[in-house]
Coordinates of C-alpha atoms in Angstrom, one line a residue:
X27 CA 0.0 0.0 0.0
X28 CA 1.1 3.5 -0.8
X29 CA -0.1 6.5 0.4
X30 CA 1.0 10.1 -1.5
X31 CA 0.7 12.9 0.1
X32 CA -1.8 15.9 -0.8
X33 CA -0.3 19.3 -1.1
X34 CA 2.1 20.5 1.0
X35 CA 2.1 17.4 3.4
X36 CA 5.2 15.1 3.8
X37 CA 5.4 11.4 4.8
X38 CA 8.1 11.1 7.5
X39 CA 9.9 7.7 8.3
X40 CA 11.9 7.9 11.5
X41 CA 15.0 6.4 12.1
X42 CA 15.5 3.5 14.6
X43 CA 15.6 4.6 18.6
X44 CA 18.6 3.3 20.0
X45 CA 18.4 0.5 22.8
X46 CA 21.8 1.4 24.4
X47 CA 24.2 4.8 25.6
X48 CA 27.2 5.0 23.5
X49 CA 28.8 4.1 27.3
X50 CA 26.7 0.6 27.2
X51 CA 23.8 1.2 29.0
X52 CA 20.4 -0.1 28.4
X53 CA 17.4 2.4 27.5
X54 CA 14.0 1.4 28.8
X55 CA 11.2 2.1 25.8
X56 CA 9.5 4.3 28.0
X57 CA 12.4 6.5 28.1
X58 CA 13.1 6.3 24.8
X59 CA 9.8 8.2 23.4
X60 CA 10.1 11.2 25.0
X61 CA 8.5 13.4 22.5
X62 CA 10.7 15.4 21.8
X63 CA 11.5 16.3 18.3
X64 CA 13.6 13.3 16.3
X65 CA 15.5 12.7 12.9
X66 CA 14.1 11.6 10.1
X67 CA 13.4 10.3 6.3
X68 CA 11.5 11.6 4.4
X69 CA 9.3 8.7 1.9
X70 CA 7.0 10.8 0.2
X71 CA 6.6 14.8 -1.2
X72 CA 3.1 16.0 -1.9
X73 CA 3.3 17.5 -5.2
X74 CA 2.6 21.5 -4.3
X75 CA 2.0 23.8 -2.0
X76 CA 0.1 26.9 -1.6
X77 CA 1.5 29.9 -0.4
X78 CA -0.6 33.1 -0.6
X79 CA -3.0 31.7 -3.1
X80 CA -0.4 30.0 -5.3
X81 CA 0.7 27.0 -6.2
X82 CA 4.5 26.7 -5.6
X83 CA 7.6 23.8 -5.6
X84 CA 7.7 22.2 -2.5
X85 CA 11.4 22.7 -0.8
X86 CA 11.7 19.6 0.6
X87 CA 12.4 16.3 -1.4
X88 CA 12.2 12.9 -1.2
X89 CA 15.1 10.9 0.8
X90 CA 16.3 14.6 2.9
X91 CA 16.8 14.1 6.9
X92 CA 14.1 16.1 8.5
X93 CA 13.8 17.3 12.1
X94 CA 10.1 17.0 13.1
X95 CA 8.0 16.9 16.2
X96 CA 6.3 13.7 16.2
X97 CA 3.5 15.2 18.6
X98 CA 2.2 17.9 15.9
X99 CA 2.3 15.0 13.1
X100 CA -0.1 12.3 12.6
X101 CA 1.1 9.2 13.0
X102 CA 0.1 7.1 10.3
X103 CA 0.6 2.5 10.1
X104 CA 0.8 1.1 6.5
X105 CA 1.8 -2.2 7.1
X106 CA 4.3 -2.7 9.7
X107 CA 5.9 0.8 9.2
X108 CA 4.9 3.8 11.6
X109 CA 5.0 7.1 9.7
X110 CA 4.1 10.3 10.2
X111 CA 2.3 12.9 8.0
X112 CA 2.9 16.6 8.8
X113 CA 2.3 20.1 6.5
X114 CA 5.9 21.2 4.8
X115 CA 5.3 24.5 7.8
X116 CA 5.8 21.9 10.1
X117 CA 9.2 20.6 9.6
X118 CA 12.1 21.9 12.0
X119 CA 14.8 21.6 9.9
X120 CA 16.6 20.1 7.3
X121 CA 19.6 18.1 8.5
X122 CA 22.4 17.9 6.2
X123 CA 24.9 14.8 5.7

């Protein structure tokens, strides 16, 4: 199943939370979803966007690293994948490699 965005909405994949500190200790899952805002993929680009009346390019693409709060987004199951839809607005920031 595929789902495409409508305009100016992005479909956000986040990356894996880690089990473990970088010094070896364990994370409980509780912990690890704090809400606060988290790294990730983006899967799919709705094709416009309107800004004051007009239709223009969305900035963000396909496959760019996205900051995003996951509470603002909805978070959407297809399959086994959780993903989260948000407006373009609502993206934090673009996290370069």
């Amino acid at each position: 199943m595929n789902l495409q965005p409508n305009m100016g909405r992005i479909l956000v994949k986040l990356g894996a939370l880690s089990e473990k500190t970088e010094s070896g200790l364990f994370i409980p899952e509780s912990a690890r979803d704090t809400g606060s805002a988290k790294v990730g993929v983006v899967v799919a680009v709705g094709e416009t966007r309107l800004v004051d009346g007009a239709r223009t390019a969305m900035t963000i693409k396909t496959d760019d690293r996205v900051l995003i709060d996951p509470i603002g987004s909805l978070k959407v199951k297809i399959g086994s994948e959780e993903l989260y839809l948000l407006r373009c607005e609502d993206v934090l920031g673009v996290v370069s490699q």
